[in-house]
């Protein structure tokens, strides 16, 4: 069976309908329909029922899901094995959510590169839903993200509390949130907590869903926003940013997700080095929170 057909079928399940699946696969809706039709012809059974409310699996479609997942995962494992560069014995594919890439992910990779000289690496970036999808399909071996989903064959552990604090390039900026405040979208939990903490606040003029990638923009334009405490430690030390006294902090924990069948020695090394990086990040976070509490 064509792996592309299995991937398209799994994408329709994840997206909920053909339209969203086409968007996520960057193909036309008709192309998705043709692939699913071909899959159904090969199986001799319909796999989806299309209704006004969306797309649902038929009994045959539900039965085929685990086989499709296995098919895609075995294919990815085969690709990993044959793509190991000469001179290396194994390959580890690491994923990181975009806003975790420049900090935790790359520091983690740097330690792993030293720890595992016989291992080749590949780094992937994406949003949490994409990373989970790649984990399920076997594209990734291990990944760090903010909001994971527990799926069969995957293990999830929290590695960091990840408190968010409000910072500003202006030392006199207050928690009243004027036009210089940029709303950083750190996910549904943060949005709800932010709304509860600032119930009378109008919708900010500007909102970003770019995470840590916007930190230098905030510094250079003298704006204010919420960022992980661990990321702003150095900026506070140099005076480029200042904590906004009176503004609450919010929890935004970081998790690691890994394949349960990942080679035990690779898994142990990866988790040990990640926890070492997380410990340093947590120390920086606690320093910032103590400074915030001191006012």
PDB file of N, CA and C in Angstrom, residues 233-291:
ATOM      1  N   UNK A 233      16.141  36.037  32.109  1.00  0.00           N
ATOM      2  CA  UNK A 233      17.138  36.226  33.162  1.00  0.00           C
ATOM      3  C   UNK A 233      18.299  37.107  32.706  1.00  0.00           C
ATOM      4  N   UNK A 234      18.911  36.786  31.581  1.00  0.00           N
ATOM      5  CA  UNK A 234      20.065  37.554  31.091  1.00  0.00           C
ATOM      6  C   UNK A 234      19.672  38.980  30.726  1.00  0.00           C
ATOM      7  N   UNK A 235      18.471  39.164  30.174  1.00  0.00           N
ATOM      8  CA  UNK A 235      18.008  40.512  29.804  1.00  0.00           C
ATOM      9  C   UNK A 235      17.788  41.371  31.046  1.00  0.00           C
ATOM     10  N   UNK A 236      17.345  40.753  32.122  1.00  0.00           N
ATOM     11  CA  UNK A 236      17.180  41.491  33.378  1.00  0.00           C
ATOM     12  C   UNK A 236      18.535  41.893  33.939  1.00  0.00           C
ATOM     13  N   UNK A 237      19.496  40.996  33.832  1.00  0.00           N
ATOM     14  CA  UNK A 237      20.836  41.277  34.364  1.00  0.00           C
ATOM     15  C   UNK A 237      21.506  42.432  33.628  1.00  0.00           C
ATOM     16  N   UNK A 238      21.251  42.542  32.320  1.00  0.00           N
ATOM     17  CA  UNK A 238      21.882  43.607  31.531  1.00  0.00           C
ATOM     18  C   UNK A 238      21.070  44.900  31.526  1.00  0.00           C
ATOM     19  N   UNK A 239      19.874  44.872  32.105  1.00  0.00           N
ATOM     20  CA  UNK A 239      19.038  46.069  32.143  1.00  0.00           C
ATOM     21  C   UNK A 239      18.250  46.320  30.878  1.00  0.00           C
ATOM     22  N   UNK A 240      18.277  45.363  29.938  1.00  0.00           N
ATOM     23  CA  UNK A 240      17.498  45.532  28.707  1.00  0.00           C
ATOM     24  C   UNK A 240      16.003  45.342  28.953  1.00  0.00           C
ATOM     25  N   UNK A 241      15.682  44.533  29.951  1.00  0.00           N
ATOM     26  CA  UNK A 241      14.291  44.310  30.331  1.00  0.00           C
ATOM     27  C   UNK A 241      14.140  44.470  31.838  1.00  0.00           C
ATOM     28  N   UNK A 242      12.906  44.721  32.257  1.00  0.00           N
ATOM     29  CA  UNK A 242      12.608  44.910  33.678  1.00  0.00           C
ATOM     30  C   UNK A 242      11.328  44.156  34.013  1.00  0.00           C
ATOM     31  N   UNK A 243      11.288  43.563  35.195  1.00  0.00           N
ATOM     32  CA  UNK A 243      10.061  42.923  35.651  1.00  0.00           C
ATOM     33  C   UNK A 243       9.006  43.981  35.934  1.00  0.00           C
ATOM     34  N   UNK A 244       7.767  43.682  35.607  1.00  0.00           N
ATOM     35  CA  UNK A 244       6.668  44.609  35.875  1.00  0.00           C
ATOM     36  C   UNK A 244       6.093  44.268  37.248  1.00  0.00           C
ATOM     37  N   UNK A 245       6.407  45.090  38.220  1.00  0.00           N
ATOM     38  CA  UNK A 245       5.945  44.846  39.582  1.00  0.00           C
ATOM     39  C   UNK A 245       4.421  44.928  39.662  1.00  0.00           C
ATOM     40  N   UNK A 246       3.838  44.002  40.380  1.00  0.00           N
ATOM     41  CA  UNK A 246       2.389  43.972  40.533  1.00  0.00           C
ATOM     42  C   UNK A 246       1.682  43.106  39.516  1.00  0.00           C
ATOM     43  N   UNK A 247       2.400  42.692  38.476  1.00  0.00           N
ATOM     44  CA  UNK A 247       1.804  41.811  37.464  1.00  0.00           C
ATOM     45  C   UNK A 247       1.942  40.359  37.919  1.00  0.00           C
ATOM     46  N   UNK A 248       0.896  39.566  37.817  1.00  0.00           N
ATOM     47  CA  UNK A 248       0.972  38.171  38.263  1.00  0.00           C
ATOM     48  C   UNK A 248       1.824  37.321  37.330  1.00  0.00           C
ATOM     49  N   UNK A 249       2.313  36.214  37.837  1.00  0.00           N
ATOM     50  CA  UNK A 249       3.005  35.233  37.002  1.00  0.00           C
ATOM     51  C   UNK A 249       2.043  34.085  36.718  1.00  0.00           C
ATOM     52  N   UNK A 250       2.298  33.347  35.648  1.00  0.00           N
ATOM     53  CA  UNK A 250       1.426  32.243  35.250  1.00  0.00           C
ATOM     54  C   UNK A 250       2.262  31.001  34.967  1.00  0.00           C
ATOM     55  N   UNK A 251       1.696  29.850  35.267  1.00  0.00           N
ATOM     56  CA  UNK A 251       2.384  28.588  35.004  1.00  0.00           C
ATOM     57  C   UNK A 251       2.226  28.188  33.541  1.00  0.00           C
ATOM     58  N   UNK A 252       3.308  27.692  32.950  1.00  0.00           N
ATOM     59  CA  UNK A 252       3.277  27.211  31.564  1.00  0.00           C
ATOM     60  C   UNK A 252       4.274  26.054  31.448  1.00  0.00           C
ATOM     61  N   UNK A 253       3.928  24.886  31.991  1.00  0.00           N
ATOM     62  CA  UNK A 253       4.891  23.787  32.093  1.00  0.00           C
ATOM     63  C   UNK A 253       5.356  23.242  30.751  1.00  0.00           C
ATOM     64  N   UNK A 254       6.568  22.690  30.775  1.00  0.00           N
ATOM     65  CA  UNK A 254       7.187  22.089  29.595  1.00  0.00           C
ATOM     66  C   UNK A 254       7.236  20.573  29.796  1.00  0.00           C
ATOM     67  N   UNK A 255       6.934  19.836  28.736  1.00  0.00           N
ATOM     68  CA  UNK A 255       6.891  18.375  28.809  1.00  0.00           C
ATOM     69  C   UNK A 255       7.828  17.752  27.778  1.00  0.00           C
ATOM     70  N   UNK A 256       8.264  16.543  28.074  1.00  0.00           N
ATOM     71  CA  UNK A 256       8.983  15.731  27.094  1.00  0.00           C
ATOM     72  C   UNK A 256       8.085  14.555  26.727  1.00  0.00           C
ATOM     73  N   UNK A 257       8.041  14.250  25.441  1.00  0.00           N
ATOM     74  CA  UNK A 257       7.275  13.117  24.928  1.00  0.00           C
ATOM     75  C   UNK A 257       8.250  12.218  24.180  1.00  0.00           C
ATOM     76  N   UNK A 258       8.205  10.920  24.450  1.00  0.00           N
ATOM     77  CA  UNK A 258       9.132  10.025  23.764  1.00  0.00           C
ATOM     78  C   UNK A 258       8.465   8.697  23.439  1.00  0.00           C
ATOM     79  N   UNK A 259       9.037   8.026  22.441  1.00  0.00           N
ATOM     80  CA  UNK A 259       8.536   6.718  22.037  1.00  0.00           C
ATOM     81  C   UNK A 259       8.845   5.703  23.139  1.00  0.00           C
ATOM     82  N   UNK A 260       7.845   4.913  23.538  1.00  0.00           N
ATOM     83  CA  UNK A 260       8.087   3.930  24.595  1.00  0.00           C
ATOM     84  C   UNK A 260       9.032   2.821  24.138  1.00  0.00           C
ATOM     85  N   UNK A 261       9.143   2.625  22.818  1.00  0.00           N
ATOM     86  CA  UNK A 261      10.049   1.592  22.325  1.00  0.00           C
ATOM     87  C   UNK A 261      11.394   2.161  21.870  1.00  0.00           C
ATOM     88  N   UNK A 262      11.678   3.401  22.248  1.00  0.00           N
ATOM     89  CA  UNK A 262      12.982   3.985  21.933  1.00  0.00           C
ATOM     90  C   UNK A 262      14.070   3.173  22.620  1.00  0.00           C
ATOM     91  N   UNK A 263      15.191   2.974  21.942  1.00  0.00           N
ATOM     92  CA  UNK A 263      16.305   2.214  22.510  1.00  0.00           C
ATOM     93  C   UNK A 263      16.582   2.672  23.942  1.00  0.00           C
ATOM     94  N   UNK A 264      16.594   1.753  24.921  1.00  0.00           N
ATOM     95  CA  UNK A 264      16.737   2.139  26.331  1.00  0.00           C
ATOM     96  C   UNK A 264      17.961   2.991  26.633  1.00  0.00           C
ATOM     97  N   UNK A 265      19.093   2.686  25.997  1.00  0.00           N
ATOM     98  CA  UNK A 265      20.301   3.470  26.270  1.00  0.00           C
ATOM     99  C   UNK A 265      20.181   4.882  25.707  1.00  0.00           C
ATOM    100  N   UNK A 266      19.576   5.003  24.519  1.00  0.00           N
ATOM    101  CA  UNK A 266      19.356   6.330  23.937  1.00  0.00           C
ATOM    102  C   UNK A 266      18.363   7.126  24.780  1.00  0.00           C
ATOM    103  N   UNK A 267      17.290   6.454  25.187  1.00  0.00           N
ATOM    104  CA  UNK A 267      16.274   7.121  25.998  1.00  0.00           C
ATOM    105  C   UNK A 267      16.866   7.620  27.316  1.00  0.00           C
ATOM    106  N   UNK A 268      17.647   6.779  27.974  1.00  0.00           N
ATOM    107  CA  UNK A 268      18.240   7.159  29.259  1.00  0.00           C
ATOM    108  C   UNK A 268      19.161   8.359  29.105  1.00  0.00           C
ATOM    109  N   UNK A 269      20.001   8.344  28.059  1.00  0.00           N
ATOM    110  CA  UNK A 269      20.930   9.455  27.839  1.00  0.00           C
ATOM    111  C   UNK A 269      20.173  10.733  27.502  1.00  0.00           C
ATOM    112  N   UNK A 270      19.166  10.615  26.633  1.00  0.00           N
ATOM    113  CA  UNK A 270      18.404  11.798  26.224  1.00  0.00           C
ATOM    114  C   UNK A 270      17.682  12.425  27.410  1.00  0.00           C
ATOM    115  N   UNK A 271      17.055  11.604  28.238  1.00  0.00           N
ATOM    116  CA  UNK A 271      16.322  12.135  29.386  1.00  0.00           C
ATOM    117  C   UNK A 271      17.264  12.707  30.437  1.00  0.00           C
ATOM    118  N   UNK A 272      18.391  12.051  30.648  1.00  0.00           N
ATOM    119  CA  UNK A 272      19.345  12.552  31.643  1.00  0.00           C
ATOM    120  C   UNK A 272      19.872  13.927  31.257  1.00  0.00           C
ATOM    121  N   UNK A 273      20.241  14.097  29.994  1.00  0.00           N
ATOM    122  CA  UNK A 273      20.764  15.390  29.552  1.00  0.00           C
ATOM    123  C   UNK A 273      19.665  16.453  29.531  1.00  0.00           C
ATOM    124  N   UNK A 274      18.458  16.053  29.185  1.00  0.00           N
ATOM    125  CA  UNK A 274      17.351  17.011  29.181  1.00  0.00           C
ATOM    126  C   UNK A 274      17.046  17.487  30.597  1.00  0.00           C
ATOM    127  N   UNK A 275      17.045  16.575  31.549  1.00  0.00           N
ATOM    128  CA  UNK A 275      16.783  16.971  32.936  1.00  0.00           C
ATOM    129  C   UNK A 275      17.894  17.885  33.463  1.00  0.00           C
ATOM    130  N   UNK A 276      19.122  17.668  32.996  1.00  0.00           N
ATOM    131  CA  UNK A 276      20.223  18.546  33.406  1.00  0.00           C
ATOM    132  C   UNK A 276      20.003  19.964  32.877  1.00  0.00           C
ATOM    133  N   UNK A 277      19.580  20.070  31.622  1.00  0.00           N
ATOM    134  CA  UNK A 277      19.286  21.380  31.035  1.00  0.00           C
ATOM    135  C   UNK A 277      18.096  22.019  31.746  1.00  0.00           C
ATOM    136  N   UNK A 278      17.076  21.217  32.032  1.00  0.00           N
ATOM    137  CA  UNK A 278      15.883  21.733  32.708  1.00  0.00           C
ATOM    138  C   UNK A 278      16.212  22.221  34.117  1.00  0.00           C
ATOM    139  N   UNK A 279      17.137  21.555  34.780  1.00  0.00           N
ATOM    140  CA  UNK A 279      17.521  21.968  36.134  1.00  0.00           C
ATOM    141  C   UNK A 279      18.142  23.361  36.119  1.00  0.00           C
ATOM    142  N   UNK A 280      18.989  23.623  35.133  1.00  0.00           N
ATOM    143  CA  UNK A 280      19.594  24.952  35.003  1.00  0.00           C
ATOM    144  C   UNK A 280      18.529  25.996  34.676  1.00  0.00           C
ATOM    145  N   UNK A 281      17.597  25.623  33.798  1.00  0.00           N
ATOM    146  CA  UNK A 281      16.521  26.552  33.438  1.00  0.00           C
ATOM    147  C   UNK A 281      15.634  26.844  34.640  1.00  0.00           C
ATOM    148  N   UNK A 282      15.381  25.823  35.453  1.00  0.00           N
ATOM    149  CA  UNK A 282      14.543  26.021  36.636  1.00  0.00           C
ATOM    150  C   UNK A 282      15.231  26.933  37.647  1.00  0.00           C
ATOM    151  N   UNK A 283      16.550  26.810  37.763  1.00  0.00           N
ATOM    152  CA  UNK A 283      17.289  27.687  38.677  1.00  0.00           C
ATOM    153  C   UNK A 283      17.148  29.143  38.250  1.00  0.00           C
ATOM    154  N   UNK A 284      17.241  29.388  36.934  1.00  0.00           N
ATOM    155  CA  UNK A 284      17.069  30.752  36.421  1.00  0.00           C
ATOM    156  C   UNK A 284      15.648  31.244  36.682  1.00  0.00           C
ATOM    157  N   UNK A 285      14.672  30.354  36.511  1.00  0.00           N
ATOM    158  CA  UNK A 285      13.272  30.713  36.767  1.00  0.00           C
ATOM    159  C   UNK A 285      13.064  31.115  38.220  1.00  0.00           C
ATOM    160  N   UNK A 286      13.601  30.329  39.133  1.00  0.00           N
ATOM    161  CA  UNK A 286      13.425  30.618  40.562  1.00  0.00           C
ATOM    162  C   UNK A 286      14.094  31.933  40.946  1.00  0.00           C
ATOM    163  N   UNK A 287      15.235  32.238  40.341  1.00  0.00           N
ATOM    164  CA  UNK A 287      15.901  33.528  40.602  1.00  0.00           C
ATOM    165  C   UNK A 287      14.989  34.688  40.214  1.00  0.00           C
ATOM    166  N   UNK A 288      14.383  34.577  39.049  1.00  0.00           N
ATOM    167  CA  UNK A 288      13.507  35.649  38.563  1.00  0.00           C
ATOM    168  C   UNK A 288      12.268  35.775  39.446  1.00  0.00           C
ATOM    169  N   UNK A 289      11.684  34.655  39.835  1.00  0.00           N
ATOM    170  CA  UNK A 289      10.485  34.701  40.680  1.00  0.00           C
ATOM    171  C   UNK A 289      10.782  35.303  42.050  1.00  0.00           C
ATOM    172  N   UNK A 290      11.968  35.010  42.586  1.00  0.00           N
ATOM    173  CA  UNK A 290      12.349  35.621  43.868  1.00  0.00           C
ATOM    174  C   UNK A 290      12.490  37.129  43.719  1.00  0.00           C
ATOM    175  N   UNK A 291      13.064  37.542  42.588  1.00  0.00           N
ATOM    176  CA  UNK A 291      13.209  38.978  42.332  1.00  0.00           C
ATOM    177  C   UNK A 291      11.841  39.638  42.186  1.00  0.00           C
TER     178      UNK A 291
END
